[in-house]
mmCIF file of C-alpha atoms in Angstrom:
data_model
loop_
_atom_site.group_PDB
_atom_site.id
_atom_site.type_symbol
_atom_site.label_atom_id
_atom_site.label_comp_id
_atom_site.label_asym_id
_atom_site.label_seq_id
_atom_site.Cartn_x
_atom_site.Cartn_y
_atom_site.Cartn_z
ATOM 1 C CA MET A 1 108.449 64.920 111.093
ATOM 2 C CA SER A 2 106.386 68.015 111.847
ATOM 3 C CA GLY A 3 106.551 71.296 109.950
ATOM 4 C CA ARG A 4 108.246 72.844 112.966
ATOM 5 C CA ASP A 5 110.989 70.200 112.900
ATOM 6 C CA THR A 6 111.489 70.762 109.180
ATOM 7 C CA VAL A 7 111.918 74.526 109.606
ATOM 8 C CA LEU A 8 114.268 74.206 112.577
ATOM 9 C CA GLY A 9 116.291 71.569 110.737
ATOM 10 C CA ALA A 10 116.724 73.894 107.764
ATOM 11 C CA ILE A 11 117.894 76.685 110.080
ATOM 12 C CA ARG A 12 120.440 74.410 111.782
ATOM 13 C CA SER A 13 121.723 73.275 108.402
ATOM 14 C CA ALA A 14 122.136 76.845 107.182
ATOM 15 C CA LEU A 15 124.039 77.808 110.347
ATOM 16 C CA ALA A 16 126.242 74.709 110.430
ATOM 17 C CA ASP A 17 129.342 76.459 109.042
ATOM 18 C CA VAL A 18 128.995 79.615 111.193
ATOM 19 C CA PRO A 19 131.716 79.791 113.886
ATOM 20 C CA GLY A 20 130.316 79.639 117.398
ATOM 21 C CA ALA A 21 132.239 82.747 118.408
ATOM 22 C CA GLU A 22 130.743 84.849 115.643
ATOM 23 C CA ALA A 23 128.422 87.607 116.913
ATOM 24 C CA SER A 24 125.979 89.957 115.258
ATOM 25 C CA ASP A 25 127.231 93.312 114.043
ATOM 26 C CA GLY A 26 125.520 94.947 117.001
ATOM 27 C CA ASP A 27 123.608 97.535 114.994
ATOM 28 C CA PRO A 28 120.632 98.624 117.076
ATOM 29 C CA ILE A 29 117.161 97.954 115.707
ATOM 30 C CA PRO A 30 115.205 101.218 115.281
ATOM 31 C CA ARG A 31 112.476 101.431 117.897
ATOM 32 C CA ASP A 32 110.930 104.778 117.035
ATOM 33 C CA PRO A 33 108.617 104.276 114.020
ATOM 34 C CA ARG A 34 107.999 107.992 113.585
ATOM 35 C CA SER A 35 111.681 108.796 113.181
ATOM 36 C CA HIS A 36 112.498 106.402 110.341
ATOM 37 C CA GLN A 37 109.247 105.583 108.543
ATOM 38 C CA ALA A 38 106.392 108.029 108.836
ATOM 39 C CA GLY A 39 108.174 111.354 109.091
ATOM 40 C CA PRO A 40 107.169 114.221 111.370
ATOM 41 C CA ASP A 41 103.547 114.673 110.215
ATOM 42 C CA VAL A 42 101.759 111.339 110.622
ATOM 43 C CA VAL A 43 98.369 112.990 110.166
ATOM 44 C CA GLU A 44 99.232 114.321 106.718
ATOM 45 C CA LEU A 45 100.729 110.955 105.760
ATOM 46 C CA PHE A 46 97.521 109.217 106.855
ATOM 47 C CA VAL A 47 95.436 111.614 104.761
ATOM 48 C CA GLU A 48 97.606 110.970 101.688
ATOM 49 C CA ARG A 49 97.688 107.180 102.053
ATOM 50 C CA ALA A 50 93.959 106.884 102.766
ATOM 51 C CA ALA A 51 93.218 108.962 99.659
ATOM 52 C CA ASP A 52 95.465 106.620 97.658
ATOM 53 C CA TYR A 53 93.020 103.838 98.594
ATOM 54 C CA ARG A 54 90.154 105.911 97.142
ATOM 55 C CA ALA A 55 88.751 107.037 100.471
ATOM 56 C CA THR A 56 87.395 110.586 100.575
ATOM 57 C CA VAL A 57 89.387 112.336 103.306
ATOM 58 C CA VAL A 58 88.953 115.793 104.826
ATOM 59 C CA ARG A 59 91.084 117.319 107.578
ATOM 60 C CA VAL A 60 89.126 119.796 109.693
ATOM 61 C CA PRO A 61 89.341 121.695 112.983
ATOM 62 C CA PRO A 62 87.002 120.556 115.781
ATOM 63 C CA SER A 63 84.638 123.440 115.064
ATOM 64 C CA ASP A 64 83.969 122.141 111.533
ATOM 65 C CA ALA A 65 83.755 118.422 112.296
ATOM 66 C CA VAL A 66 79.969 118.017 112.441
ATOM 67 C CA ALA A 67 79.564 120.105 109.288
ATOM 68 C CA ALA A 68 82.092 117.868 107.508
ATOM 69 C CA VAL A 69 80.058 114.812 108.514
ATOM 70 C CA GLY A 70 76.948 116.474 107.115
ATOM 71 C CA ARG A 71 78.695 117.317 103.829
ATOM 72 C CA ALA A 72 79.831 113.721 103.406
ATOM 73 C CA LEU A 73 76.286 112.406 103.865
ATOM 74 C CA ALA A 74 74.760 115.076 101.626
ATOM 75 C CA ARG A 75 77.237 114.321 98.845
ATOM 76 C CA THR A 76 75.926 110.762 98.454
ATOM 77 C CA GLY A 77 72.287 111.701 99.019
ATOM 78 C CA ALA A 78 71.930 109.516 102.104
ATOM 79 C CA LYS A 79 68.342 109.088 103.305
ATOM 80 C CA SER A 80 68.983 106.899 106.353
ATOM 81 C CA LEU A 81 71.897 106.889 108.811
ATOM 82 C CA VAL A 82 72.882 104.219 111.344
ATOM 83 C CA VAL A 83 74.404 105.662 114.525
ATOM 84 C CA PRO A 84 76.018 103.100 116.890
ATOM 85 C CA PRO A 85 75.643 103.336 120.677
ATOM 86 C CA GLY A 86 78.236 105.612 122.242
ATOM 87 C CA PHE A 87 78.819 107.810 119.215
ATOM 88 C CA PRO A 88 79.389 111.450 120.307
ATOM 89 C CA GLU A 89 76.102 113.300 119.950
ATOM 90 C CA ASP A 90 77.840 116.568 119.093
ATOM 91 C CA LEU A 91 79.198 114.952 115.916
ATOM 92 C CA VAL A 92 75.863 113.615 114.613
ATOM 93 C CA ALA A 93 74.902 115.897 111.747
ATOM 94 C CA GLU A 94 71.296 116.820 111.072
ATOM 95 C CA GLY A 95 70.012 116.653 107.529
ATOM 96 C CA ALA A 96 67.624 115.007 105.095
ATOM 97 C CA TRP A 97 68.416 111.554 106.466
ATOM 98 C CA SER A 98 66.542 109.630 109.132
ATOM 99 C CA ARG A 99 68.472 108.289 112.102
ATOM 100 C CA LEU A 100 68.531 104.566 112.893
ATOM 101 C CA GLU A 101 69.603 103.313 116.323
ATOM 102 C CA ASP A 102 71.075 99.840 116.811
ATOM 103 C CA THR A 103 69.280 99.330 120.157
ATOM 104 C CA PRO A 104 67.683 96.824 119.934
ATOM 105 C CA PRO A 105 69.906 95.464 117.152
ATOM 106 C CA LEU A 106 68.765 96.257 113.640
ATOM 107 C CA THR A 107 67.958 93.301 111.414
ATOM 108 C CA VAL A 108 70.094 92.362 108.429
ATOM 109 C CA ARG A 109 67.314 93.620 106.158
ATOM 110 C CA GLN A 110 67.241 96.989 107.949
ATOM 111 C CA LEU A 111 71.015 97.370 107.754
ATOM 112 C CA ASP A 112 71.074 96.418 104.102
ATOM 113 C CA ALA A 113 68.442 99.072 103.383
ATOM 114 C CA ALA A 114 70.337 101.786 105.294
ATOM 115 C CA ASP A 115 72.284 104.248 103.169
ATOM 116 C CA ALA A 116 75.095 105.115 105.578
ATOM 117 C CA VAL A 117 76.700 104.389 108.934
ATOM 118 C CA LEU A 118 78.597 106.854 111.133
ATOM 119 C CA THR A 119 81.349 105.601 113.459
ATOM 120 C CA THR A 120 84.403 106.521 115.451
ATOM 121 C CA VAL A 121 87.603 104.439 115.327
ATOM 122 C CA ALA A 122 89.859 102.737 117.833
ATOM 123 C CA ALA A 123 93.022 103.793 115.988
ATOM 124 C CA ALA A 124 94.364 104.664 112.548
ATOM 125 C CA ILE A 125 97.613 103.801 110.769
ATOM 126 C CA ALA A 126 99.454 106.471 108.794
ATOM 127 C CA LEU A 127 101.729 104.287 106.672
ATOM 128 C CA THR A 128 98.869 102.219 105.275
ATOM 129 C CA GLY A 129 96.001 104.725 105.397
ATOM 130 C CA THR A 130 94.052 102.257 107.527
ATOM 131 C CA VAL A 131 91.388 102.778 110.183
ATOM 132 C CA VAL A 132 90.948 100.177 112.913
ATOM 133 C CA LEU A 133 87.651 99.391 114.631
ATOM 134 C CA ASP A 134 87.316 97.179 117.706
ATOM 135 C CA SER A 135 83.541 97.341 118.322
ATOM 136 C CA GLY A 136 84.071 99.871 121.127
ATOM 137 C CA PRO A 137 81.795 102.840 121.926
ATOM 138 C CA GLY A 138 80.772 104.730 118.810
ATOM 139 C CA GLN A 139 81.892 101.900 116.515
ATOM 140 C CA GLY A 140 79.179 99.306 116.977
ATOM 141 C CA ARG A 141 79.151 95.679 115.958
ATOM 142 C CA ARG A 142 80.954 94.619 112.811
ATOM 143 C CA ALA A 143 77.793 94.179 110.724
ATOM 144 C CA LEU A 144 77.068 97.905 110.950
ATOM 145 C CA THR A 145 80.074 98.743 108.792
ATOM 146 C CA LEU A 146 79.568 95.938 106.273
ATOM 147 C CA LEU A 147 76.032 96.411 104.939
ATOM 148 C CA PRO A 148 75.291 100.162 104.497
ATOM 149 C CA ASP A 149 76.636 101.560 101.237
ATOM 150 C CA GLN A 150 78.517 104.487 102.836
ATOM 151 C CA HIS A 151 80.747 104.500 105.901
ATOM 152 C CA VAL A 152 81.512 107.895 107.420
ATOM 153 C CA CYS A 153 84.322 107.526 109.916
ATOM 154 C CA VAL A 154 85.452 110.173 112.411
ATOM 155 C CA VAL A 155 89.178 110.003 113.197
ATOM 156 C CA ARG A 156 90.867 112.200 115.783
ATOM 157 C CA ALA A 157 94.440 113.200 115.014
ATOM 158 C CA SER A 158 95.621 111.819 118.361
ATOM 159 C CA GLN A 159 94.411 108.346 117.303
ATOM 160 C CA ILE A 160 96.718 108.148 114.284
ATOM 161 C CA ALA A 161 99.755 105.921 114.811
ATOM 162 C CA ALA A 162 102.787 105.881 112.544
ATOM 163 C CA ASP A 163 102.639 102.206 111.603
ATOM 164 C CA VAL A 164 101.133 98.854 112.557
ATOM 165 C CA PRO A 165 103.363 98.093 115.597
ATOM 166 C CA GLU A 166 102.624 101.505 117.088
ATOM 167 C CA ALA A 167 98.902 101.103 116.418
ATOM 168 C CA LEU A 168 98.824 97.705 118.095
ATOM 169 C CA ARG A 169 100.168 99.270 121.274
ATOM 170 C CA LEU A 170 97.072 101.504 121.323
ATOM 171 C CA LEU A 171 94.612 98.613 120.950
ATOM 172 C CA HIS A 172 93.177 96.104 123.399
ATOM 173 C CA PRO A 173 94.761 92.701 122.620
ATOM 174 C CA ARG A 174 91.539 90.762 123.194
ATOM 175 C CA ARG A 175 89.070 92.854 121.222
ATOM 176 C CA PRO A 176 88.017 91.842 117.671
ATOM 177 C CA LEU A 177 89.710 94.132 115.183
ATOM 178 C CA THR A 178 88.488 95.286 111.779
ATOM 179 C CA LEU A 179 91.108 96.995 109.604
ATOM 180 C CA ILE A 180 89.737 99.106 106.750
ATOM 181 C CA SER A 181 91.867 100.555 103.957
ATOM 182 C CA GLY A 182 89.596 102.331 101.506
ATOM 183 C CA PRO A 183 86.136 101.314 100.301
ATOM 184 C CA SER A 184 85.414 97.636 99.737
ATOM 185 C CA ALA A 185 86.777 96.523 96.375
ATOM 186 C CA THR A 186 87.537 93.404 94.394
ATOM 187 C CA SER A 187 88.425 92.528 90.813
ATOM 188 C CA ASP A 188 87.663 89.613 88.500
ATOM 189 C CA ILE A 189 90.064 87.617 86.350
ATOM 190 C CA GLU A 190 90.081 90.457 83.822
ATOM 191 C CA LEU A 191 91.182 92.830 86.625
ATOM 192 C CA ASP A 192 88.012 94.910 86.348
ATOM 193 C CA ARG A 193 87.623 96.669 89.690
ATOM 194 C CA VAL A 194 84.238 96.465 91.418
ATOM 195 C CA GLU A 195 83.530 98.393 94.610
ATOM 196 C CA GLY A 196 80.937 97.637 97.270
ATOM 197 C CA VAL A 197 80.878 93.853 96.978
ATOM 198 C CA HIS A 198 82.162 92.996 100.451
ATOM 199 C CA GLY A 199 81.355 96.217 102.285
ATOM 200 C CA PRO A 200 80.651 99.934 101.773
ATOM 201 C CA ARG A 201 81.110 101.335 98.296
ATOM 202 C CA THR A 202 82.046 104.725 99.761
ATOM 203 C CA LEU A 203 84.414 105.484 102.658
ATOM 204 C CA ASP A 204 84.505 109.035 104.045
ATOM 205 C CA LEU A 205 87.127 109.897 106.646
ATOM 206 C CA VAL A 206 86.724 113.061 108.703
ATOM 207 C CA VAL A 207 90.070 113.734 110.400
ATOM 208 C CA ILE A 208 89.667 116.110 113.334
ATOM 209 C CA ALA A 209 92.738 118.123 114.290
ATOM 210 C CA ASP A 210 93.832 118.206 117.917
ATOM 211 C CA ASP A 211 92.733 121.242 119.901
#
């Protein structure tokens, strides 16, 4: 007997004493995530939840976006910055760091030596404080956001969905997705938290308000 047969058999057994004429109570399933989960301000909820995961989050108007990127890089003392193909040039901050292009692709050694990477996102999720990357323009291949020690991520307010189902409707179903909630972290058997083992030690989110 397969696992499927076992599960279906258990369901049939549990429903054996339910009268055939019995119907559900007819209560409609809520279909608007914003109305019953995230509240009216999904951007503020995203900022709060992302900060709960130890990301550094700033919410800025478009006029201050590039300066916010520069402040994030200056705070960690970044000396080299990876910029993926397709990243908006008007959001690339100038500073004490050198710029690394991923065309042709940087080697693993070069990425590991880089201090920071700057990307856009495909979407963000308010309820979980998560950013989603799908390797689209401005995001680059997955390795770019795994090896540098700092990830600076630009999120536009219009890209923030209330929850996971709403976010999935914004994403291409056949693109590889990377979901990031806070900087990389793990803990040992003693529950001592260690950051930066599986990815960036520092996650900076620059949330740009809609015009």
